[in-house]
Tab-separated table of C-alpha atoms in Angstrom:
chain	number	residue	atom	x	y	z
A	1	MET	CA	87.017	95.363	84.159
A	2	LEU	CA	90.470	96.659	85.137
A	3	GLY	CA	90.070	99.630	82.813
A	4	GLN	CA	86.672	100.499	84.270
A	5	ALA	CA	88.092	100.342	87.788
A	6	ALA	CA	91.032	102.562	86.803
A	7	ALA	CA	88.679	105.057	85.193
A	8	GLN	CA	86.597	105.145	88.363
A	9	VAL	CA	89.657	106.043	90.452
A	10	LEU	CA	90.331	109.066	88.246
A	11	LEU	CA	86.694	110.092	88.242
A	12	ASP	CA	86.497	109.800	92.038
A	13	ASN	CA	89.680	111.835	92.524
A	14	TRP	CA	88.627	114.639	90.155
A	15	THR	CA	87.912	117.928	91.972
A	16	GLY	CA	86.366	119.883	89.122
A	17	ALA	CA	89.576	121.465	87.832
A	18	SER	CA	92.282	118.926	88.648
A	19	THR	CA	92.864	115.508	90.177
A	20	VAL	CA	94.191	114.776	93.648
A	21	PRO	CA	96.648	111.881	93.962
A	22	SER	CA	94.590	110.556	96.885
A	23	THR	CA	91.528	111.982	98.597
A	24	SER	CA	92.996	111.236	102.030
A	25	LEU	CA	96.785	111.314	102.006
A	26	TYR	CA	97.340	113.922	99.250
A	27	PRO	CA	94.267	116.210	99.051
A	28	HIS	CA	95.760	118.901	96.749
A	29	GLN	CA	97.166	119.043	93.213
A	30	TRP	CA	100.695	117.686	92.799
A	31	SER	CA	102.845	118.672	89.843
A	32	TRP	CA	104.260	115.505	88.331
A	33	ASP	CA	101.248	113.524	89.494
A	34	SER	CA	99.074	115.761	87.321
A	35	ALA	CA	101.288	115.104	84.306
A	36	PHE	CA	100.810	111.348	84.683
A	37	VAL	CA	97.121	111.825	85.432
A	38	ALA	CA	96.702	113.797	82.201
A	39	ILE	CA	98.380	110.975	80.269
A	40	GLY	CA	95.749	108.589	81.619
A	41	LEU	CA	92.830	111.011	81.426
A	42	ARG	CA	93.435	111.580	77.709
A	43	HIS	CA	91.887	108.141	77.139
A	44	LEU	CA	88.724	109.078	79.042
A	45	SER	CA	88.283	112.786	78.458
A	46	PRO	CA	90.891	114.735	76.494
A	47	GLN	CA	89.149	117.908	77.652
A	48	ARG	CA	89.732	117.011	81.285
A	49	ALA	CA	93.328	116.087	80.513
A	50	ARG	CA	93.893	119.487	78.925
A	51	ARG	CA	92.260	121.201	81.889
A	52	GLU	CA	94.424	119.205	84.326
A	53	LEU	CA	97.585	120.625	82.793
A	54	GLU	CA	96.239	124.143	82.345
A	55	THR	CA	95.103	124.263	85.965
A	56	LEU	CA	98.628	123.374	87.049
A	57	LEU	CA	100.209	125.915	84.709
A	58	GLY	CA	97.851	128.527	86.115
A	59	ALA	CA	99.896	128.330	89.321
A	60	GLN	CA	103.263	128.789	87.594
A	61	TRP	CA	105.573	131.411	89.086
A	62	ALA	CA	106.846	134.337	87.018
A	63	ASP	CA	110.413	132.968	87.183
A	64	GLY	CA	109.194	129.866	85.328
A	65	ARG	CA	109.022	127.314	88.117
A	66	ILE	CA	106.008	125.033	88.341
A	67	PRO	CA	105.425	124.442	92.058
A	68	HIS	CA	105.166	120.907	93.313
A	69	ILE	CA	101.857	121.531	95.134
A	70	VAL	CA	98.933	123.788	94.244
A	71	PHE	CA	96.790	124.071	97.356
A	72	ASN	CA	93.021	123.778	97.310
A	73	PRO	CA	91.689	126.600	99.511
A	74	ALA	CA	88.667	124.494	100.420
A	75	VAL	CA	90.892	121.946	102.207
A	76	SER	CA	91.793	122.671	105.814
A	77	HIS	CA	95.405	123.389	106.676
A	78	GLY	CA	95.426	120.432	109.036
A	79	ALA	CA	94.749	117.942	106.238
A	80	TYR	CA	98.297	118.064	104.905
A	81	PHE	CA	101.701	119.234	106.097
A	82	PRO	CA	103.544	121.333	105.012
A	83	SER	CA	100.415	123.397	104.472
A	84	PRO	CA	99.995	126.821	102.819
A	85	ASP	CA	100.782	128.672	106.048
A	86	PHE	CA	104.183	126.963	106.077
A	87	TRP	CA	105.159	127.816	102.488
A	88	ARG	CA	103.662	131.371	102.482
A	89	SER	CA	104.167	131.497	98.732
A	90	SER	CA	101.962	134.519	98.013
A	91	THR	CA	103.998	136.679	100.391
A	92	VAL	CA	107.487	135.197	100.813
A	93	GLY	CA	107.596	134.095	97.179
A	94	ARG	CA	106.490	137.430	95.763
A	95	ALA	CA	109.985	138.450	94.656
A	96	ALA	CA	110.320	135.200	92.679
A	97	GLY	CA	106.961	135.780	91.026
A	98	ALA	CA	104.658	133.497	93.018
A	99	PRO	CA	100.977	134.047	92.180
A	100	ALA	CA	99.243	136.470	94.507
A	101	ALA	CA	95.845	134.775	94.310
A	102	LEU	CA	96.951	131.153	94.811
A	103	GLU	CA	98.899	129.336	97.497
A	104	THR	CA	101.521	126.867	96.372
A	105	SER	CA	104.679	125.256	97.630
A	106	GLY	CA	107.989	126.850	96.644
A	107	ILE	CA	109.836	123.807	95.325
A	108	VAL	CA	109.397	121.824	92.106
A	109	GLN	CA	109.043	118.245	90.862
A	110	PRO	CA	110.325	116.344	87.798
A	111	PRO	CA	109.446	117.982	84.453
A	112	VAL	CA	107.106	115.502	82.768
A	113	HIS	CA	104.714	118.230	81.678
A	114	ALA	CA	105.678	118.919	78.065
A	115	LEU	CA	105.657	115.195	77.327
A	116	ALA	CA	102.205	114.955	78.881
A	117	ALA	CA	100.961	117.971	76.903
A	118	LEU	CA	102.129	116.442	73.631
A	119	MET	CA	100.487	113.100	74.421
A	120	VAL	CA	97.252	114.809	75.426
A	121	HIS	CA	97.243	116.827	72.185
A	122	ARG	CA	97.795	113.733	70.076
A	123	SER	CA	94.897	111.910	71.727
A	124	ASP	CA	92.395	114.424	70.289
A	125	PRO	CA	94.307	116.657	67.878
A	126	GLY	CA	91.320	118.180	66.123
A	127	THR	CA	89.731	119.623	69.255
A	128	SER	CA	93.150	120.494	70.684
A	129	ARG	CA	93.904	122.581	67.594
A	130	ARG	CA	90.516	124.272	67.612
A	131	GLU	CA	90.982	125.188	71.274
A	132	ARG	CA	94.617	126.265	70.620
A	133	PHE	CA	95.707	124.079	73.521
A	134	LEU	CA	99.378	123.850	72.532
A	135	GLU	CA	99.537	127.556	71.776
A	136	ARG	CA	98.248	128.287	75.257
A	137	VAL	CA	100.535	125.935	77.181
A	138	ARG	CA	103.739	126.238	75.166
A	139	PRO	CA	104.946	129.586	76.634
A	140	GLY	CA	104.671	128.256	80.172
A	141	LEU	CA	106.424	125.005	79.276
A	142	VAL	CA	109.267	126.871	77.580
A	143	ALA	CA	109.649	129.155	80.614
A	144	TRP	CA	109.669	126.076	82.874
A	145	HIS	CA	112.526	124.488	80.952
A	146	GLU	CA	114.448	127.759	80.812
A	147	TYR	CA	114.127	128.028	84.587
A	148	LEU	CA	115.529	124.527	85.057
A	149	THR	CA	118.364	124.827	82.550
A	150	GLY	CA	119.225	128.353	83.691
A	151	ARG	CA	118.694	129.083	87.371
A	152	ARG	CA	119.027	125.456	88.386
A	153	ASP	CA	122.297	124.752	86.548
A	154	PHE	CA	124.413	125.154	89.668
A	155	GLY	CA	128.092	125.404	88.776
A	156	GLY	CA	127.419	125.534	85.041
A	157	HIS	CA	127.825	121.793	84.482
A	158	GLY	CA	124.915	121.604	82.033
A	159	LEU	CA	122.382	119.744	84.186
A	160	ALA	CA	119.478	120.899	86.335
A	161	ALA	CA	120.028	120.470	90.076
A	162	VAL	CA	117.466	119.834	92.798
A	163	LEU	CA	117.495	121.674	96.124
A	164	HIS	CA	115.313	119.319	98.153
A	165	PRO	CA	114.693	115.543	98.081
A	166	TRP	CA	110.994	116.230	97.426
A	167	GLU	CA	111.961	117.856	94.122
A	168	THR	CA	113.247	114.541	92.778
A	169	GLY	CA	109.840	112.909	93.274
A	170	MET	CA	111.740	110.060	94.963
A	171	ASP	CA	111.536	111.826	98.291
A	172	ASN	CA	112.970	109.260	100.675
A	173	SER	CA	115.580	107.554	98.482
A	174	PRO	CA	118.727	106.366	100.276
A	175	CYS	CA	120.642	108.355	97.649
A	176	TRP	CA	119.878	111.456	99.680
A	177	ASP	CA	121.127	110.120	103.016
A	178	GLU	CA	124.674	111.429	102.612
A	179	PRO	CA	123.879	115.033	101.604
A	180	LEU	CA	120.999	115.103	104.110
A	181	SER	CA	123.403	114.191	106.907
A	182	ARG	CA	124.685	117.790	106.742
A	183	VAL	CA	121.202	119.143	107.517
A	184	GLU	CA	120.186	119.840	111.107
A	185	PRO	CA	116.631	118.480	111.449
A	186	ALA	CA	113.769	120.674	112.573
A	187	PRO	CA	112.849	119.939	116.207
A	188	ALA	CA	110.353	117.104	116.476
A	189	GLY	CA	107.768	119.276	118.216
A	190	SER	CA	107.884	122.041	115.610
A	191	PHE	CA	105.675	120.270	113.047
A	192	ARG	CA	102.877	117.697	112.865
A	193	ARG	CA	102.993	114.916	110.317
A	194	ALA	CA	99.562	114.561	108.748
A	195	ASP	CA	100.767	111.638	106.609
A	196	LEU	CA	100.891	109.287	109.589
A	197	SER	CA	97.141	109.722	110.071
A	198	PHE	CA	96.494	107.917	106.779
A	199	GLY	CA	99.455	105.584	106.257
A	200	ASP	CA	101.367	102.936	108.159
A	201	ALA	CA	104.444	104.479	109.795
A	202	SER	CA	106.548	101.567	108.489
A	203	ASP	CA	105.718	102.656	104.918
A	204	ARG	CA	106.601	106.316	105.469
A	205	PRO	CA	109.825	108.323	106.045
A	206	THR	CA	111.212	108.312	109.577
A	207	ASP	CA	110.759	111.324	111.864
A	208	LEU	CA	114.472	112.101	111.512
A	209	ASP	CA	114.257	112.209	107.720
A	210	TYR	CA	111.066	114.263	107.850
A	211	GLY	CA	112.694	116.715	110.241
A	212	ARG	CA	115.480	117.250	107.717
A	213	TYR	CA	112.997	117.751	104.896
A	214	VAL	CA	111.200	120.405	106.947
A	215	SER	CA	114.487	122.096	107.821
A	216	LEU	CA	115.564	122.304	104.170
A	217	ALA	CA	112.192	123.686	103.083
A	218	THR	CA	112.340	126.258	105.897
A	219	GLN	CA	115.812	127.413	104.795
A	220	TYR	CA	114.665	127.823	101.192
A	221	ARG	CA	111.542	129.728	102.250
A	222	ASP	CA	113.460	131.992	104.621
A	223	HIS	CA	115.832	132.940	101.793
A	224	GLY	CA	112.894	134.019	99.654
A	225	TYR	CA	113.011	130.914	97.425
A	226	ARG	CA	116.156	132.259	95.792
A	227	ASP	CA	118.094	129.849	93.587
A	228	THR	CA	121.335	131.822	93.751
A	229	GLY	CA	123.894	132.138	96.507
A	230	THR	CA	125.635	129.615	98.724
A	231	GLU	CA	122.956	129.063	101.342
A	232	HIS	CA	121.687	125.746	99.947
A	233	SER	CA	122.605	122.723	102.052
A	234	PHE	CA	121.339	120.194	99.524
A	235	VAL	CA	122.274	120.526	95.821
A	236	VAL	CA	122.133	117.313	93.791
A	237	GLU	CA	122.151	116.394	90.108
A	238	ASP	CA	119.622	113.583	89.691
A	239	PRO	CA	119.711	111.454	86.505
A	240	GLY	CA	115.985	110.677	86.503
A	241	PHE	CA	115.004	114.326	86.870
A	242	ASN	CA	117.286	115.280	83.981
A	243	ALA	CA	116.176	112.354	81.815
A	244	LEU	CA	112.578	113.550	82.130
A	245	LEU	CA	113.709	117.077	81.270
A	246	ILE	CA	115.362	115.721	78.130
A	247	MET	CA	112.258	113.758	77.133
A	248	SER	CA	110.119	116.842	77.643
A	249	GLU	CA	112.570	118.908	75.613
A	250	TYR	CA	112.057	116.504	72.721
A	251	ALA	CA	108.324	116.905	73.266
A	252	LEU	CA	108.728	120.691	73.040
A	253	ALA	CA	110.431	120.138	69.686
A	254	ASP	CA	107.370	118.267	68.446
A	255	ILE	CA	105.086	120.937	69.873
A	256	ALA	CA	107.081	123.612	68.048
A	257	GLU	CA	106.736	121.705	64.778
A	258	GLU	CA	102.995	121.328	65.306
A	259	LEU	CA	102.780	125.116	65.703
A	260	GLY	CA	104.964	125.815	62.676
A	261	GLN	CA	107.912	127.004	64.752
A	262	ASP	CA	111.583	126.079	64.806
A	263	ALA	CA	112.088	122.777	66.637
A	264	GLU	CA	115.867	122.657	66.372
A	265	PRO	CA	116.675	124.717	69.511
A	266	HIS	CA	114.786	122.140	71.595
A	267	ARG	CA	116.452	119.176	69.937
A	268	SER	CA	119.855	120.820	70.346
A	269	ARG	CA	119.203	121.412	74.037
A	270	ALA	CA	118.075	117.793	74.448
A	271	ARG	CA	121.323	116.597	72.859
A	272	ARG	CA	123.418	118.904	75.064
A	273	LEU	CA	121.630	117.672	78.159
A	274	THR	CA	122.170	114.056	77.096
A	275	THR	CA	125.884	114.734	76.605
A	276	ALA	CA	126.109	116.378	80.034
A	277	LEU	CA	124.198	113.491	81.603
A	278	MET	CA	126.669	110.969	80.172
A	279	ARG	CA	129.666	113.057	81.176
A	280	ARG	CA	128.552	113.907	84.691
A	281	LEU	CA	126.490	110.970	85.928
A	282	TRP	CA	127.215	107.780	83.954
A	283	ASP	CA	129.227	105.215	85.943
A	284	GLU	CA	130.553	102.344	83.852
A	285	ASP	CA	131.477	100.196	86.834
A	286	ALA	CA	128.093	100.593	88.505
A	287	GLY	CA	126.271	99.961	85.217
A	288	LEU	CA	123.889	102.860	85.729
A	289	PHE	CA	123.754	106.611	86.271
A	290	LEU	CA	124.617	107.867	89.755
A	291	CYS	CA	123.424	111.019	91.483
A	292	ARG	CA	126.048	113.689	92.147
A	293	ASP	CA	126.390	115.916	95.196
A	294	VAL	CA	127.147	119.284	93.614
A	295	ARG	CA	128.390	120.785	96.890
A	296	THR	CA	131.151	118.193	97.287
A	297	GLY	CA	131.536	117.273	93.611
A	298	THR	CA	131.277	113.566	94.423
A	299	ALA	CA	129.072	110.823	93.021
A	300	LEU	CA	126.596	109.313	95.466
A	301	PRO	CA	127.228	105.542	95.437
A	302	ASP	CA	123.725	104.167	96.080
A	303	LYS	CA	122.064	102.383	93.162
A	304	SER	CA	118.579	103.771	92.650
A	305	VAL	CA	115.952	103.372	89.957
A	306	THR	CA	116.552	107.037	89.105
A	307	GLY	CA	119.807	105.843	87.535
A	308	LEU	CA	117.882	103.567	85.156
A	309	LEU	CA	115.412	106.184	83.872
A	310	PRO	CA	117.741	107.523	81.126
A	311	LEU	CA	116.844	104.319	79.285
A	312	MET	CA	113.950	106.432	77.932
A	313	LEU	CA	116.266	108.668	75.942
A	314	PRO	CA	116.198	108.232	72.157
A	315	GLU	CA	119.820	109.280	71.628
A	316	LEU	CA	121.300	107.316	74.515
A	317	PRO	CA	124.248	105.258	73.213
A	318	GLU	CA	123.082	101.694	72.605
A	319	ARG	CA	126.031	100.369	74.601
A	320	THR	CA	124.768	102.356	77.578
A	321	ALA	CA	121.179	101.195	77.041
A	322	ARG	CA	122.300	97.560	77.028
A	323	ALA	CA	124.284	98.116	80.220
A	324	LEU	CA	121.211	99.625	81.914
A	325	VAL	CA	119.116	96.596	80.971
A	326	ARG	CA	121.803	94.252	82.323
A	327	THR	CA	121.721	96.175	85.600
A	328	MET	CA	117.925	96.186	85.672
A	329	THR	CA	117.749	92.417	85.159
A	330	GLY	CA	120.761	91.635	87.330
A	331	PRO	CA	120.932	90.984	91.078
A	332	HIS	CA	120.621	94.635	92.133
A	333	PHE	CA	117.114	95.106	90.675
A	334	GLY	CA	116.149	91.523	89.834
A	335	LEU	CA	113.696	92.207	87.009
A	336	GLY	CA	112.449	88.932	85.571
A	337	ALA	CA	114.213	86.871	88.230
A	338	THR	CA	113.311	87.900	91.776
A	339	THR	CA	111.014	90.823	90.890
A	340	ARG	CA	108.346	91.445	88.250
A	341	LEU	CA	108.442	95.219	88.766
A	342	VAL	CA	111.613	97.267	89.059
A	343	PRO	CA	112.230	98.264	92.700
A	344	SER	CA	113.048	101.844	93.582
A	345	TYR	CA	116.346	100.904	95.217
A	346	ASP	CA	119.090	98.302	95.078
A	347	LEU	CA	117.880	94.935	96.414
A	348	ARG	CA	121.366	94.411	97.837
A	349	GLY	CA	121.781	97.964	99.057
A	350	ARG	CA	122.634	98.984	102.603
A	351	ALA	CA	119.230	100.631	103.131
A	352	PHE	CA	116.835	98.421	101.137
A	353	ASP	CA	113.376	98.239	102.671
A	354	ALA	CA	110.620	96.587	100.636
A	355	SER	CA	107.821	98.722	102.081
A	356	ARG	CA	109.315	102.077	103.083
A	357	TYR	CA	108.722	105.076	100.817
A	358	TRP	CA	111.219	105.055	97.881
A	359	ARG	CA	113.697	102.843	99.771
A	360	GLY	CA	112.784	99.685	97.878
A	361	PRO	CA	109.116	99.461	96.833
A	362	ALA	CA	108.122	99.441	93.175
A	363	TRP	CA	106.225	102.427	91.806
A	364	PHE	CA	103.824	102.191	88.902
A	365	ASN	CA	104.704	105.456	87.159
A	366	ILE	CA	108.404	104.578	87.227
A	367	ASN	CA	107.779	101.148	85.744
A	368	TRP	CA	105.604	102.794	83.082
A	369	LEU	CA	108.581	104.987	82.151
A	370	LEU	CA	110.939	102.006	82.074
A	371	GLU	CA	108.480	100.022	79.941
A	372	ARG	CA	108.631	102.854	77.421
A	373	GLY	CA	112.409	102.912	77.651
A	374	LEU	CA	112.645	99.201	76.913
A	375	ARG	CA	110.427	99.669	73.853
A	376	GLN	CA	112.468	102.683	72.800
A	377	HIS	CA	115.524	100.441	72.498
A	378	GLY	CA	113.785	97.503	70.830
A	379	MET	CA	113.453	95.247	73.878
A	380	SER	CA	109.810	94.389	73.360
A	381	ASP	CA	109.766	91.091	75.260
A	382	GLN	CA	111.013	92.716	78.461
A	383	ALA	CA	108.651	95.656	77.902
A	384	ASP	CA	105.697	93.290	77.492
A	385	ALA	CA	106.592	91.570	80.765
A	386	VAL	CA	106.771	94.898	82.646
A	387	ARG	CA	103.477	96.007	81.117
A	388	GLN	CA	101.731	92.843	82.281
A	389	ALA	CA	103.295	93.093	85.722
A	390	VAL	CA	102.045	96.667	86.122
A	391	LEU	CA	98.521	95.646	85.154
A	392	ASP	CA	98.520	92.587	87.410
A	393	ALA	CA	99.943	94.356	90.455
A	394	ALA	CA	97.751	97.438	90.078
A	395	GLY	CA	94.585	95.376	89.895
A	396	ALA	CA	95.547	93.085	92.775
A	397	SER	CA	96.527	95.979	95.049
A	398	ASP	CA	93.492	98.248	94.494
A	399	PHE	CA	95.684	100.718	92.582
A	400	ALA	CA	98.191	101.066	95.408
A	401	GLU	CA	100.537	104.013	95.671
A	402	TYR	CA	103.449	101.548	95.612
A	403	VAL	CA	104.025	97.831	96.237
A	404	ASP	CA	106.576	95.392	97.580
A	405	PRO	CA	108.600	94.567	94.427
A	406	ARG	CA	108.788	90.861	95.252
A	407	THR	CA	105.309	90.087	96.579
A	408	GLY	CA	103.169	92.895	95.137
A	409	LYS	CA	101.826	93.696	98.615
A	410	ALA	CA	100.150	97.124	98.672
A	411	CYS	CA	101.970	99.919	100.504
A	412	GLY	CA	101.078	103.547	101.106
A	413	THR	CA	97.537	104.457	100.141
A	414	THR	CA	95.214	102.851	97.570
A	415	ASN	CA	93.056	104.220	94.737
A	416	PHE	CA	96.083	106.258	93.758
A	417	SER	CA	95.624	108.447	90.712
A	418	TRP	CA	98.820	107.942	88.768
A	419	THR	CA	98.612	104.188	89.251
A	420	ALA	CA	95.164	104.240	87.638
A	421	ALA	CA	96.404	106.629	84.946
A	422	VAL	CA	99.301	104.478	83.768
A	423	VAL	CA	97.050	101.392	83.802
A	424	LEU	CA	94.702	103.172	81.410
A	425	ASP	CA	97.585	104.178	79.198
A	426	LEU	CA	98.885	100.614	79.033
A	427	LEU	CA	95.421	99.224	78.321
A	428	LEU	CA	94.459	101.905	75.781
A	429	PRO	CA	97.591	102.968	73.913
A	430	GLY	CA	97.139	106.095	71.865
A	431	PRO	CA	98.976	107.299	68.737
A	432	PRO	CA	102.807	107.243	68.714
A	433	ASP	CA	104.152	109.982	70.919
A	434	LEU	CA	107.487	109.153	72.518
A	435	THR	CA	110.323	110.658	70.586
A	436	ALA	CA	110.210	113.782	68.521
A	437	GLY	CA	107.996	112.570	65.723
A	438	ARG	CA	110.144	109.548	64.864
A	439	ALA	CA	107.141	107.238	64.695
A	440	ALA	CA	105.481	109.511	62.144
A	441	ALA	CA	108.592	109.860	59.997
A	442	GLY	CA	107.965	108.987	56.370
A	443	ARG	CA	104.197	109.341	56.594
A	444	SER	CA	102.524	111.672	54.164
A	445	GLY	CA	100.680	114.730	55.408
A	446	GLU	CA	97.331	113.194	54.456
A	447	GLU	CA	98.190	109.966	56.304
A	448	GLN	CA	99.090	112.011	59.368
A	449	ARG	CA	95.825	113.981	59.203
A	450	ALA	CA	93.817	110.770	58.751
A	451	GLY	CA	95.491	109.336	61.825
A	452	ASP	CA	94.705	112.520	63.734
A	453	ARG	CA	91.028	112.307	62.761
A	454	ALA	CA	90.860	108.668	63.856
A	455	ALA	CA	92.521	109.539	67.166
A	456	GLY	CA	89.937	112.243	67.740
A	457	ARG	CA	87.075	109.829	67.082
A	458	ARG	CA	88.557	107.245	69.445
A	459	ALA	CA	89.002	109.878	72.127
A	460	HIS	CA	85.382	110.972	71.833
A	461	ASP	CA	84.110	107.406	71.982
A	462	ARG	CA	86.177	106.615	75.080
A	463	THR	CA	84.985	109.775	76.807
A	464	VAL	CA	81.305	108.986	76.302
A	465	ALA	CA	81.716	105.342	77.272
A	466	ALA	CA	83.588	106.142	80.494
A	467	ASP	CA	81.737	109.221	81.665
A	468	PRO	CA	78.919	110.750	79.621
A	469	ALA	CA	79.217	113.978	81.640
A	470	ALA	CA	82.989	114.195	81.376
A	471	ASP	CA	83.009	117.155	79.008
A	472	ALA	CA	80.117	118.954	80.610
């Protein structure tokens, strides 16, 4: 029943080429949302999952960036702000290689895409190979990672930096309050917030925060979306963003192996990024990774769930992994004691708010990532508890965008795509896919091919059962 309801959310939110996060609040294609959506869609229609990712990559800029929004021209500008006429990507972004025939935003979101592509391939490997899916998407994914590890390595410290809170995916986290305090907000009358037409104001960012977001985006646009120079007011190294980059780099290694190419450059980059992450952002006293303000060189003291996401990493020191779990289950995040899902921010923090966007609520995609991280480090009991909590809370909240971490009360919008997607993935686990082929190590080639054939049959059966017209 829960799986059928989750499938219906994804079917209802499908536009014909991609999936909107929400038909009301978010009526376009979002970058990291589509990666999670593809991970869920692979259980219903691998073909749709492949198309989801290829539609997104079709909007990639020539400099390698994957924009955080791809706008649907059939949707009115008034349905969402900032709209295409704010970003002006096809004109202002021309020097950075923005597509001429599509309108997008000019900023990015966390790089989950290579991991999603690998998981989608492994759900139906036979068809994926026949359609040369990985061969088609790999160049764009490589360019995306080169953009992040090159142009976005501000100061040469070895990590990718973000230039706007929206790029972290955790838009309204209290971690950003300090660097945002340097930003003069856009005047209140200079923009109209479409989000307040569909969501409770108490669940959304304040007008002051939104004014600063608009101001930062305006600065970036007015400098031609350049990543060089000293004009950036907000430059932050975010541990969650970089952990997802590392995971996707491992996925690129597996993709390279699948295509008969050298995987070692990707694994070497993943190890270098992990070393830089430990050196730059690990805080022993805090028991988690902290964000760093690159402009001032200082660590940002707020404890956020972004600092727990490196638990996913396969080569994270076990001592560090154990410390992260202690922090996750301790008083600051309360997992297993006062919360069943990991909150987005410190329960004891100065700015904790159980319902306001990224300032305390629990998010389903983040808990899905942490569930995988717990399994990665052999903590299956805790992972099982998180899995069950995700399923229970998603079903009880009508697939809410996010929930109160203590009560499970729905916040934001409902029938949210990535919530439905991760539910499907937890209900219908596919073949092993987390870390650079480790799960397949020691298997013979024939065993691997037999597993691939079985995965393809399962994928076909799920597609027909869920939506007979899915591959039409």
